[in-house]
């Protein structure tokens, strides 16, 4: 048989022209390649050249700068128009920070089961890239010709006209939001447009030195991530929509407060003099009397250190953990309620995250903490260590903590009680979210964090201070189905309250930044089109 094959090959080699044979093989090879390419889901040209933006002829853009034409120009910014050019940004660019290495599938499954038994889960950022949608080039050129305020007016009109989007974002869960379509449109405009100028004036430790641990760490994490950011920060103040006062209220207290003096005036005078120095040195404060400036302060004393400067209180956008609407310092819709996050290890901000499944939460409600303020003594009077279903304590007793730690109590409870202390804010609210326990907020006049976009009724219970005696009755009256929905919503909410060493879309850094952006938009007047 082999001899026959050799004879056939020899005959072909001698009788067929090698050049013709090569040509036939080349044609067959090219033909097979073209057939395979035609079967691909996307044309090969899309891999090589970027898509070009296009604007229909009936949507001609007038590039002249006339604010009274913003209404007609805003028609161009529709979801289908915005999508015709995209930039893909990978969330996995920081592999060391955001990726975990799986050694073997078997070990991965075992470790995952072990984490679930312990009520701990690992958080990994989305592996798929997200898309920052770009505008048509003519719209971009038009926007670049506007002043910052004019561009904000253009964006605000488009956001107000946002309709229900068919382009759902898998990273957003609609029941968590007051209006997810409006939020999504606003967030996209922030990504495209927002520029923040950071004053370089001021010296550490009060300025430019973020404090990243403890219950006041939110202000430090925001400062760190804002000063490291390249997308939103500009070095040209003329292009800025917002101006950041980069100080730490916690560091201010540590540096200037005299222990046991009960005198905050030196802290207020220091900030007053700092703002007056900026106003004398630069034109930006005086142009708006501080209304396009913002500060981020999580310490309880943050609001009270502003009292020596009237414009700082009345005009500046304040992101405060102590968001008490009754004291007339925090102004809803203008100011931002800052989440109070407790970070114990800055290198592992997601440590101990997660909770037990519903069937492993035998405790109806849990609280442990000091007895200060007007609410906690009343809570302990009615419920302190009196009911097996209501685990309400002062500081967690040793006899209790020996068997179950504070975090394990939260992971084993259906509801976590979050009463105010001396001030309305409490780190327990975010702790409850981290441990997948439905927070029960007891603090009249408290504005919940990020409430301009989040629907807190979907994942929390708010109880009036006067109803503390009926607390158990109120919780038992919540149908099981509603509780299960709230608890499931908490799991979907977590990503919006996480600090990441490298910020990812919709995380806490971006949510706070969006709230500041939203506050700035609220103060922009949209010019009416001329008749």
Short mmCIF file of C-alpha atoms in Angstrom, two decimals:
data_model
loop_
_atom_site.label_atom_id
_atom_site.label_comp_id
_atom_site.label_asym_id
_atom_site.label_seq_id
_atom_site.Cartn_x
_atom_site.Cartn_y
_atom_site.Cartn_z
CA UNK A 1 0.00 0.00 0.00
CA UNK A 2 2.78 2.40 0.94
CA UNK A 3 4.60 1.58 -2.33
CA UNK A 4 1.46 2.49 -4.28
CA UNK A 5 1.16 5.85 -2.50
CA UNK A 6 4.79 6.69 -3.21
CA UNK A 7 4.27 5.90 -6.90
CA UNK A 8 1.19 8.17 -7.05
CA UNK A 9 3.08 11.05 -5.39
CA UNK A 10 6.00 10.61 -7.81
CA UNK A 11 3.69 10.68 -10.83
CA UNK A 12 1.99 13.87 -9.54
CA UNK A 13 5.33 15.57 -8.90
CA UNK A 14 6.53 14.90 -12.44
CA UNK A 15 3.30 15.44 -14.38
CA UNK A 16 1.84 18.50 -12.55
CA UNK A 17 3.45 21.89 -12.74
CA UNK A 18 4.57 22.82 -9.18
CA UNK A 19 3.68 26.46 -9.76
CA UNK A 20 0.12 25.52 -10.68
CA UNK A 21 -0.10 23.26 -7.61
CA UNK A 22 1.08 26.10 -5.37
CA UNK A 23 -1.46 28.47 -6.94
CA UNK A 24 -4.31 25.99 -6.38
CA UNK A 25 -3.31 25.52 -2.71
CA UNK A 26 -3.10 29.29 -2.17
CA UNK A 27 -6.57 29.84 -3.67
CA UNK A 28 -8.06 27.09 -1.49
CA UNK A 29 -6.39 28.52 1.65
CA UNK A 30 -7.59 32.09 1.02
CA UNK A 31 -11.08 30.84 0.22
CA UNK A 32 -11.33 28.90 3.48
CA UNK A 33 -10.16 31.96 5.46
CA UNK A 34 -12.78 34.20 3.84
CA UNK A 35 -15.52 31.67 4.57
CA UNK A 36 -14.52 31.60 8.26
CA UNK A 37 -14.39 35.40 8.51
CA UNK A 38 -17.86 35.74 7.00
CA UNK A 39 -19.23 33.51 9.77
CA UNK A 40 -17.88 35.71 12.61
CA UNK A 41 -20.46 37.70 14.69
CA UNK A 42 -18.68 41.03 13.97
CA UNK A 43 -16.91 42.19 10.81
CA UNK A 44 -13.13 42.07 10.96
CA UNK A 45 -12.99 45.78 10.15
CA UNK A 46 -14.52 46.59 13.54
CA UNK A 47 -11.42 45.17 15.22
CA UNK A 48 -9.10 47.36 13.19
CA UNK A 49 -10.70 50.77 12.84
CA UNK A 50 -12.81 52.59 15.45
CA UNK A 51 -16.43 53.38 14.65
CA UNK A 52 -17.20 56.85 13.38
CA UNK A 53 -19.84 59.02 14.96
CA UNK A 54 -22.65 60.21 12.76
CA UNK A 55 -25.42 62.72 13.09
CA UNK A 56 -28.50 62.49 10.90
CA UNK A 57 -28.96 65.37 8.50
CA UNK A 58 -32.27 66.31 10.07
CA UNK A 59 -30.42 66.85 13.38
CA UNK A 60 -28.04 69.52 12.19
CA UNK A 61 -26.09 71.05 15.11
CA UNK A 62 -25.71 74.80 15.27
CA UNK A 63 -22.31 75.33 16.89
CA UNK A 64 -22.90 78.96 17.70
CA UNK A 65 -22.92 79.60 21.44
CA UNK A 66 -26.43 80.75 22.29
CA UNK A 67 -27.88 79.48 25.55
CA UNK A 68 -31.41 80.09 24.39
CA UNK A 69 -30.87 77.25 21.86
CA UNK A 70 -29.93 74.66 24.48
CA UNK A 71 -33.44 73.20 24.38
CA UNK A 72 -33.21 72.33 20.69
CA UNK A 73 -29.64 71.07 20.98
CA UNK A 74 -30.51 68.77 23.86
CA UNK A 75 -32.70 66.76 21.49
CA UNK A 76 -29.49 65.43 19.96
CA UNK A 77 -28.46 63.75 23.18
CA UNK A 78 -30.63 60.64 23.09
CA UNK A 79 -29.51 57.13 24.04
CA UNK A 80 -29.29 55.95 20.42
CA UNK A 81 -27.20 59.00 19.47
CA UNK A 82 -24.90 58.65 22.44
CA UNK A 83 -24.13 55.04 21.64
CA UNK A 84 -22.64 55.51 18.20
CA UNK A 85 -19.10 55.82 19.56
CA UNK A 86 -17.70 54.06 22.57
CA UNK A 87 -14.52 53.81 24.57
CA UNK A 88 -13.91 50.54 26.40
CA UNK A 89 -12.18 50.77 29.77
CA UNK A 90 -11.11 47.61 31.53
CA UNK A 91 -11.84 47.33 35.23
CA UNK A 92 -9.03 44.82 35.57
CA UNK A 93 -6.15 47.15 34.76
CA UNK A 94 -4.96 46.90 38.35
CA UNK A 95 -4.56 43.16 38.61
CA UNK A 96 -2.66 43.21 41.86
CA UNK A 97 -5.33 45.27 43.57
CA UNK A 98 -8.51 43.80 42.17
CA UNK A 99 -7.95 40.20 41.07
CA UNK A 100 -7.62 37.01 43.04
CA UNK A 101 -5.65 34.04 41.66
CA UNK A 102 -7.46 30.72 41.59
CA UNK A 103 -4.92 27.90 42.07
CA UNK A 104 -7.36 25.11 41.38
CA UNK A 105 -11.09 24.82 40.84
CA UNK A 106 -11.39 22.35 43.68
CA UNK A 107 -9.60 24.58 46.18
CA UNK A 108 -11.72 27.54 45.02
CA UNK A 109 -14.96 25.67 45.70
CA UNK A 110 -13.78 24.51 49.13
CA UNK A 111 -12.62 27.98 50.22
CA UNK A 112 -15.85 29.52 48.95
CA UNK A 113 -17.95 27.07 51.01
CA UNK A 114 -15.79 27.77 54.05
CA UNK A 115 -16.28 31.53 53.63
CA UNK A 116 -20.04 31.07 53.33
CA UNK A 117 -20.14 29.02 56.53
CA UNK A 118 -18.26 31.79 58.34
CA UNK A 119 -20.54 34.49 56.96
CA UNK A 120 -17.73 36.08 54.94
CA UNK A 121 -17.67 36.60 51.21
CA UNK A 122 -15.02 37.91 48.87
CA UNK A 123 -15.78 40.92 46.71
CA UNK A 124 -14.29 41.01 43.23
CA UNK A 125 -14.94 43.85 40.79
CA UNK A 126 -16.82 43.04 37.60
CA UNK A 127 -14.58 41.14 35.19
CA UNK A 128 -16.23 42.52 32.07
CA UNK A 129 -15.23 45.98 30.77
CA UNK A 130 -17.63 48.86 31.09
CA UNK A 131 -18.36 51.36 28.37
CA UNK A 132 -18.07 55.12 28.68
CA UNK A 133 -20.42 56.38 26.01
CA UNK A 134 -19.21 59.29 23.94
CA UNK A 135 -21.19 62.03 22.31
CA UNK A 136 -21.17 62.85 18.59
CA UNK A 137 -18.15 64.96 17.70
CA UNK A 138 -20.20 68.02 16.84
CA UNK A 139 -21.87 67.95 20.24
CA UNK A 140 -18.47 67.56 21.91
CA UNK A 141 -17.13 70.55 19.97
CA UNK A 142 -20.18 72.58 20.94
CA UNK A 143 -19.81 71.69 24.62
CA UNK A 144 -16.11 72.57 24.56
CA UNK A 145 -17.06 76.07 23.39
CA UNK A 146 -19.26 76.65 26.46
CA UNK A 147 -18.30 77.99 29.86
CA UNK A 148 -18.52 75.46 32.74
CA UNK A 149 -21.90 76.87 33.85
CA UNK A 150 -23.29 76.81 30.31
CA UNK A 151 -22.20 73.20 29.87
CA UNK A 152 -23.85 72.28 33.18
CA UNK A 153 -27.09 73.90 32.00
CA UNK A 154 -26.95 71.84 28.81
CA UNK A 155 -26.41 68.62 30.80
CA UNK A 156 -29.12 69.48 33.32
CA UNK A 157 -31.74 69.96 30.62
CA UNK A 158 -30.87 66.61 29.06
CA UNK A 159 -31.01 64.86 32.46
CA UNK A 160 -34.41 66.34 33.23
CA UNK A 161 -35.69 65.02 29.90
CA UNK A 162 -34.32 61.51 30.51
CA UNK A 163 -36.85 58.81 29.67
CA UNK A 164 -36.92 55.17 30.68
CA UNK A 165 -33.86 53.66 29.05
CA UNK A 166 -34.02 50.40 27.17
CA UNK A 167 -30.24 50.17 27.53
CA UNK A 168 -30.23 48.58 30.98
CA UNK A 169 -27.02 48.67 32.99
CA UNK A 170 -26.43 45.32 34.74
CA UNK A 171 -24.53 47.15 37.48
CA UNK A 172 -27.65 49.12 38.51
CA UNK A 173 -30.64 47.56 40.29
CA UNK A 174 -33.65 49.79 39.72
CA UNK A 175 -35.54 49.23 43.05
CA UNK A 176 -32.60 50.73 44.97
CA UNK A 177 -33.01 54.10 43.25
CA UNK A 178 -35.60 56.85 43.28
CA UNK A 179 -35.33 57.06 39.49
CA UNK A 180 -32.71 54.80 37.97
CA UNK A 181 -33.04 56.32 34.47
CA UNK A 182 -32.39 59.84 35.74
CA UNK A 183 -29.49 58.62 37.87
CA UNK A 184 -27.95 56.72 34.96
CA UNK A 185 -28.20 59.72 32.61
CA UNK A 186 -26.78 62.05 35.27
CA UNK A 187 -23.94 59.65 36.06
CA UNK A 188 -23.03 59.38 32.37
CA UNK A 189 -22.89 63.17 32.08
CA UNK A 190 -20.67 63.30 35.17
CA UNK A 191 -18.28 60.79 33.59
CA UNK A 192 -18.08 62.80 30.37
CA UNK A 193 -17.95 66.29 31.75
CA UNK A 194 -17.12 66.84 35.44
CA UNK A 195 -13.86 68.60 36.28
CA UNK A 196 -12.72 69.34 39.84
CA UNK A 197 -10.00 71.79 40.82
CA UNK A 198 -8.18 70.97 44.08
CA UNK A 199 -6.57 73.84 45.97
CA UNK A 200 -2.92 73.04 46.68
CA UNK A 201 -2.77 75.58 49.51
CA UNK A 202 -2.54 74.30 53.08
CA UNK A 203 -0.08 72.02 54.85
CA UNK A 204 -0.33 68.57 56.44
CA UNK A 205 -1.62 67.19 58.69
CA UNK A 206 -4.82 69.25 58.33
CA UNK A 207 -4.60 69.47 54.53
CA UNK A 208 -3.69 66.83 51.94
CA UNK A 209 -3.10 64.10 54.54
CA UNK A 210 -5.93 61.54 54.44
CA UNK A 211 -6.74 59.57 57.58
CA UNK A 212 -7.89 56.14 56.39
CA UNK A 213 -8.92 54.22 59.53
CA UNK A 214 -11.68 54.42 62.13
CA UNK A 215 -15.26 55.66 62.00
CA UNK A 216 -14.33 58.99 60.36
CA UNK A 217 -12.36 57.40 57.51
CA UNK A 218 -14.83 58.44 54.79
CA UNK A 219 -13.36 61.93 54.55
CA UNK A 220 -9.85 60.48 54.29
CA UNK A 221 -10.70 57.91 51.64
CA UNK A 222 -12.45 60.50 49.53
CA UNK A 223 -9.47 62.88 49.83
CA UNK A 224 -7.00 60.15 48.89
CA UNK A 225 -8.94 58.95 45.86
CA UNK A 226 -9.83 62.47 44.70
CA UNK A 227 -6.23 63.67 44.80
CA UNK A 228 -5.04 60.55 42.96
CA UNK A 229 -7.72 60.82 40.27
CA UNK A 230 -6.87 61.79 36.70
CA UNK A 231 -10.26 61.56 35.04
CA UNK A 232 -12.07 64.23 37.06
CA UNK A 233 -9.27 66.44 38.41
CA UNK A 234 -8.13 69.43 36.36
CA UNK A 235 -5.16 71.71 36.92
CA UNK A 236 -6.91 74.52 35.03
CA UNK A 237 -9.36 76.23 37.41
CA UNK A 238 -11.07 77.97 34.49
CA UNK A 239 -12.34 74.57 33.32
CA UNK A 240 -13.56 73.46 36.75
CA UNK A 241 -17.19 72.86 37.66
CA UNK A 242 -16.32 72.26 41.33
CA UNK A 243 -13.55 73.42 43.68
CA UNK A 244 -12.40 71.10 46.49
CA UNK A 245 -11.25 72.34 49.91
CA UNK A 246 -8.96 69.39 50.79
CA UNK A 247 -8.95 69.44 54.59
CA UNK A 248 -9.74 66.77 57.19
CA UNK A 249 -12.10 67.63 60.05
CA UNK A 250 -10.61 64.76 62.05
CA UNK A 251 -7.05 66.02 61.56
CA UNK A 252 -8.21 69.56 62.34
CA UNK A 253 -9.54 68.38 65.70
CA UNK A 254 -6.36 66.42 66.46
CA UNK A 255 -4.16 69.41 65.62
CA UNK A 256 -6.02 72.33 67.22
CA UNK A 257 -8.54 71.17 69.81
CA UNK A 258 -7.49 71.57 73.45
CA UNK A 259 -8.73 68.47 75.33
CA UNK A 260 -11.62 69.12 77.75
CA UNK A 261 -11.82 72.78 76.72
CA UNK A 262 -15.23 72.31 75.01
CA UNK A 263 -14.19 75.19 72.76
CA UNK A 264 -14.45 74.69 69.00
CA UNK A 265 -13.93 78.34 68.12
CA UNK A 266 -10.18 78.01 67.36
CA UNK A 267 -11.06 75.36 64.77
CA UNK A 268 -13.72 77.60 63.21
CA UNK A 269 -11.38 80.59 63.11
CA UNK A 270 -8.70 78.48 61.41
CA UNK A 271 -11.10 77.48 58.61
CA UNK A 272 -12.43 81.03 58.31
CA UNK A 273 -8.90 82.37 57.83
CA UNK A 274 -8.10 79.64 55.30
CA UNK A 275 -11.14 80.49 53.16
CA UNK A 276 -10.42 84.22 53.42
CA UNK A 277 -6.87 83.54 52.25
CA UNK A 278 -8.18 81.64 49.20
CA UNK A 279 -10.65 84.43 48.44
CA UNK A 280 -7.87 87.03 48.55
CA UNK A 281 -5.39 84.96 46.53
CA UNK A 282 -7.70 83.63 43.79
CA UNK A 283 -10.81 85.00 42.05
CA UNK A 284 -12.81 81.76 42.16
CA UNK A 285 -14.44 82.00 45.59
CA UNK A 286 -15.65 85.56 45.08
CA UNK A 287 -17.15 84.79 41.65
CA UNK A 288 -19.84 82.59 43.23
CA UNK A 289 -19.38 83.38 46.96
CA UNK A 290 -18.33 79.76 47.40
CA UNK A 291 -21.38 78.09 45.85
CA UNK A 292 -19.25 75.98 43.47
CA UNK A 293 -16.86 74.93 46.27
CA UNK A 294 -17.24 71.82 48.41
CA UNK A 295 -15.79 70.18 51.49
CA UNK A 296 -15.99 66.63 52.88
CA UNK A 297 -16.09 66.22 56.68
CA UNK A 298 -17.08 63.08 58.58
CA UNK A 299 -16.18 64.03 62.15
CA UNK A 300 -19.19 64.84 64.36
CA UNK A 301 -17.85 68.36 64.83
CA UNK A 302 -17.54 68.99 61.10
CA UNK A 303 -20.65 71.22 60.81
CA UNK A 304 -19.77 73.26 63.90
CA UNK A 305 -16.29 74.19 62.66
CA UNK A 306 -17.85 76.25 59.85
CA UNK A 307 -19.74 78.77 61.97
CA UNK A 308 -17.23 81.62 61.75
CA UNK A 309 -17.70 82.02 57.99
CA UNK A 310 -21.24 82.78 56.81
CA UNK A 311 -20.67 81.92 53.14
CA UNK A 312 -19.03 78.63 54.12
CA UNK A 313 -22.25 77.59 55.86
CA UNK A 314 -24.80 79.17 53.52
CA UNK A 315 -23.27 78.61 50.07
CA UNK A 316 -20.62 75.89 50.06
CA UNK A 317 -21.64 72.31 49.26
CA UNK A 318 -20.97 70.33 52.43
CA UNK A 319 -20.61 66.53 52.39
CA UNK A 320 -21.20 65.70 56.07
CA UNK A 321 -21.67 62.50 58.04
CA UNK A 322 -23.52 64.57 60.66
CA UNK A 323 -26.44 65.28 58.31
CA UNK A 324 -28.88 66.81 60.81
CA UNK A 325 -31.53 68.85 59.01
CA UNK A 326 -32.80 70.41 62.26
CA UNK A 327 -29.68 72.48 63.02
CA UNK A 328 -29.83 74.63 59.84
CA UNK A 329 -26.21 73.88 58.98
CA UNK A 330 -26.87 70.85 56.79
CA UNK A 331 -29.24 71.95 54.01
CA UNK A 332 -31.03 69.11 52.16
CA UNK A 333 -30.74 69.13 48.35
CA UNK A 334 -27.76 71.47 48.58
CA UNK A 335 -25.59 69.43 50.94
CA UNK A 336 -24.65 65.74 50.76
CA UNK A 337 -25.20 63.13 53.48
CA UNK A 338 -21.85 61.33 53.67
CA UNK A 339 -21.86 57.61 54.62
CA UNK A 340 -19.93 56.94 57.83
CA UNK A 341 -17.73 53.93 57.14
CA UNK A 342 -15.62 52.09 59.71
CA UNK A 343 -12.34 50.92 58.14
CA UNK A 344 -10.03 48.93 60.39
CA UNK A 345 -7.40 47.92 57.83
CA UNK A 346 -6.84 50.34 54.91
CA UNK A 347 -5.08 47.60 52.94
CA UNK A 348 -8.13 45.36 53.26
CA UNK A 349 -11.18 47.66 53.33
CA UNK A 350 -13.50 44.74 52.40
CA UNK A 351 -12.35 42.53 55.27
CA UNK A 352 -15.10 40.51 57.00
CA UNK A 353 -17.69 41.60 54.46
CA UNK A 354 -20.90 39.59 54.06
CA UNK A 355 -23.42 37.88 56.31
CA UNK A 356 -25.31 34.68 56.96
CA UNK A 357 -28.30 33.48 55.00
CA UNK A 358 -31.76 34.35 56.33
CA UNK A 359 -32.32 30.89 57.83
CA UNK A 360 -29.20 31.40 59.98
CA UNK A 361 -30.35 34.71 61.48
CA UNK A 362 -32.25 33.72 64.66
CA UNK A 363 -31.99 37.16 66.31
CA UNK A 364 -34.81 39.58 65.48
CA UNK A 365 -32.90 42.79 66.33
CA UNK A 366 -29.47 43.70 67.71
CA UNK A 367 -27.75 46.76 69.15
CA UNK A 368 -24.69 47.26 71.34
CA UNK A 369 -23.08 50.60 72.12
CA UNK A 370 -22.55 53.39 74.59
CA UNK A 371 -25.55 55.08 76.24
CA UNK A 372 -24.94 58.68 75.17
CA UNK A 373 -27.40 60.98 73.42
CA UNK A 374 -31.16 61.32 73.79
CA UNK A 375 -32.23 58.11 72.01
CA UNK A 376 -30.06 55.30 73.37
CA UNK A 377 -31.10 55.63 77.05
CA UNK A 378 -34.74 55.29 75.97
CA UNK A 379 -33.89 52.29 73.79
CA UNK A 380 -32.11 50.57 76.68
CA UNK A 381 -34.88 51.48 79.12
CA UNK A 382 -37.49 49.56 77.12
CA UNK A 383 -35.42 46.82 75.51
CA UNK A 384 -32.07 46.54 77.27
CA UNK A 385 -31.30 42.83 77.87
CA UNK A 386 -34.99 42.04 78.46
CA UNK A 387 -36.06 39.99 75.45
CA UNK A 388 -34.34 37.04 73.77
CA UNK A 389 -35.53 38.23 70.36
CA UNK A 390 -34.30 41.78 70.99
CA UNK A 391 -30.57 41.64 71.80
CA UNK A 392 -30.21 45.23 73.00
CA UNK A 393 -27.16 46.07 75.13
CA UNK A 394 -25.01 48.94 76.24
CA UNK A 395 -21.37 48.08 75.57
CA UNK A 396 -21.40 44.39 74.64
CA UNK A 397 -20.95 42.43 77.93
CA UNK A 398 -18.00 40.03 78.21
CA UNK A 399 -20.36 37.15 79.01
CA UNK A 400 -21.97 37.74 75.61
CA UNK A 401 -18.92 38.60 73.51
CA UNK A 402 -17.12 35.44 74.66
CA UNK A 403 -19.68 33.40 72.75
CA UNK A 404 -20.43 35.74 69.84
CA UNK A 405 -18.52 38.82 68.68
CA UNK A 406 -20.09 42.13 67.68
CA UNK A 407 -19.79 41.44 63.92
CA UNK A 408 -21.20 37.93 64.38
CA UNK A 409 -24.21 39.38 66.19
CA UNK A 410 -24.90 41.63 63.19
CA UNK A 411 -24.41 38.74 60.78
CA UNK A 412 -26.87 36.64 62.82
CA UNK A 413 -29.61 39.30 63.12
CA UNK A 414 -32.50 40.11 60.82
CA UNK A 415 -32.53 43.79 61.82
CA UNK A 416 -29.68 45.95 63.13
CA UNK A 417 -30.76 48.90 65.28
CA UNK A 418 -28.97 52.15 64.34
CA UNK A 419 -29.91 54.77 66.96
CA UNK A 420 -28.30 58.19 67.02
CA UNK A 421 -25.75 59.00 69.70
CA UNK A 422 -24.75 62.56 70.53
CA UNK A 423 -25.29 63.27 66.83
CA UNK A 424 -27.75 61.83 64.30
CA UNK A 425 -25.24 59.81 62.28
CA UNK A 426 -24.08 56.30 63.12
CA UNK A 427 -21.45 54.00 61.58
CA UNK A 428 -23.83 51.09 62.25
CA UNK A 429 -25.86 51.97 59.15
CA UNK A 430 -23.03 51.10 56.77
CA UNK A 431 -21.90 48.23 59.02
CA UNK A 432 -25.39 46.74 58.70
CA UNK A 433 -25.13 47.01 54.91
CA UNK A 434 -21.72 45.31 54.99
CA UNK A 435 -23.11 42.45 57.13
CA UNK A 436 -26.34 42.15 55.09
CA UNK A 437 -28.52 43.09 58.05
CA UNK A 438 -31.52 45.38 57.43
CA UNK A 439 -30.75 48.71 59.20
CA UNK A 440 -33.37 50.23 61.51
CA UNK A 441 -32.65 53.96 61.74
CA UNK A 442 -33.83 55.81 64.85
CA UNK A 443 -32.82 59.46 64.47
CA UNK A 444 -35.40 62.15 63.81
CA UNK A 445 -34.19 64.82 61.32
CA UNK A 446 -31.39 62.59 60.00
CA UNK A 447 -30.98 62.67 56.21
CA UNK A 448 -29.84 59.16 55.14
CA UNK A 449 -26.67 58.90 53.03
CA UNK A 450 -26.97 59.52 49.29
CA UNK A 451 -30.73 59.89 49.70
CA UNK A 452 -31.00 62.21 46.68
CA UNK A 453 -30.65 59.08 44.51
CA UNK A 454 -31.21 56.07 46.79
CA UNK A 455 -34.66 54.85 47.86
CA UNK A 456 -34.06 53.97 51.51
CA UNK A 457 -37.55 52.49 51.91
CA UNK A 458 -36.38 49.62 49.69
CA UNK A 459 -33.72 48.34 52.11
CA UNK A 460 -34.18 49.93 55.55
CA UNK A 461 -36.72 50.66 58.28
CA UNK A 462 -37.03 54.17 59.73
CA UNK A 463 -38.61 54.35 63.19
CA UNK A 464 -39.57 57.62 64.89
CA UNK A 465 -37.95 58.24 68.27
CA UNK A 466 -41.36 58.37 69.95
CA UNK A 467 -42.11 54.83 68.72
CA UNK A 468 -39.22 53.13 70.53
CA UNK A 469 -41.61 51.44 73.04
CA UNK A 470 -43.34 49.76 70.06
CA UNK A 471 -40.10 48.74 68.33
CA UNK A 472 -40.63 44.96 68.48
CA UNK A 473 -44.24 45.32 67.41
CA UNK A 474 -43.18 47.40 64.41
CA UNK A 475 -40.57 44.87 63.31
CA UNK A 476 -42.85 41.85 63.75
CA UNK A 477 -45.53 43.60 61.69
CA UNK A 478 -43.24 43.64 58.64
CA UNK A 479 -44.33 40.74 56.37
CA UNK A 480 -41.73 38.05 55.74
CA UNK A 481 -41.94 38.68 52.00
CA UNK A 482 -41.10 42.37 52.48
CA UNK A 483 -38.19 41.53 54.79
CA UNK A 484 -36.78 39.06 52.25
CA UNK A 485 -36.96 41.72 49.54
CA UNK A 486 -35.20 44.30 51.75
CA UNK A 487 -32.49 41.82 52.72
CA UNK A 488 -31.92 40.86 49.08
CA UNK A 489 -31.74 44.56 48.18
CA UNK A 490 -29.05 45.06 50.83
CA UNK A 491 -26.83 42.57 49.02
CA UNK A 492 -27.26 44.45 45.75
CA UNK A 493 -26.64 47.76 47.53
CA UNK A 494 -23.27 46.79 49.01
CA UNK A 495 -21.21 47.70 45.95
CA UNK A 496 -22.34 51.33 46.23
CA UNK A 497 -20.91 51.59 49.78
CA UNK A 498 -17.47 50.06 49.19
CA UNK A 499 -14.14 51.86 49.11
CA UNK A 500 -11.71 50.46 46.54
CA UNK A 501 -7.99 51.19 46.34
CA UNK A 502 -8.61 51.65 42.62
CA UNK A 503 -12.13 53.11 42.28
CA UNK A 504 -14.60 51.22 40.12
CA UNK A 505 -17.81 52.42 38.54
CA UNK A 506 -20.70 53.08 40.96
CA UNK A 507 -18.60 52.44 44.09
CA UNK A 508 -18.68 54.76 47.11
CA UNK A 509 -16.14 57.22 45.74
CA UNK A 510 -18.14 57.68 42.56
CA UNK A 511 -21.49 57.76 44.41
CA UNK A 512 -20.27 60.61 46.65
CA UNK A 513 -18.79 62.42 43.66
CA UNK A 514 -22.10 62.05 41.83
CA UNK A 515 -23.97 63.53 44.80
CA UNK A 516 -21.64 66.55 44.71
CA UNK A 517 -22.18 66.82 40.95
CA UNK A 518 -25.95 66.56 41.46
CA UNK A 519 -25.88 69.32 44.08
CA UNK A 520 -23.97 71.56 41.68
CA UNK A 521 -26.54 70.88 38.94
CA UNK A 522 -29.42 71.71 41.29
CA UNK A 523 -28.09 75.26 41.61
CA UNK A 524 -27.79 75.85 37.87
CA UNK A 525 -30.56 77.90 36.28
CA UNK A 526 -31.62 76.68 32.85
CA UNK A 527 -32.24 79.62 30.50
CA UNK A 528 -35.63 79.45 28.83
CA UNK A 529 -35.64 79.26 25.01
CA UNK A 530 -36.62 82.51 23.35
CA UNK A 531 -40.07 82.54 21.77
#
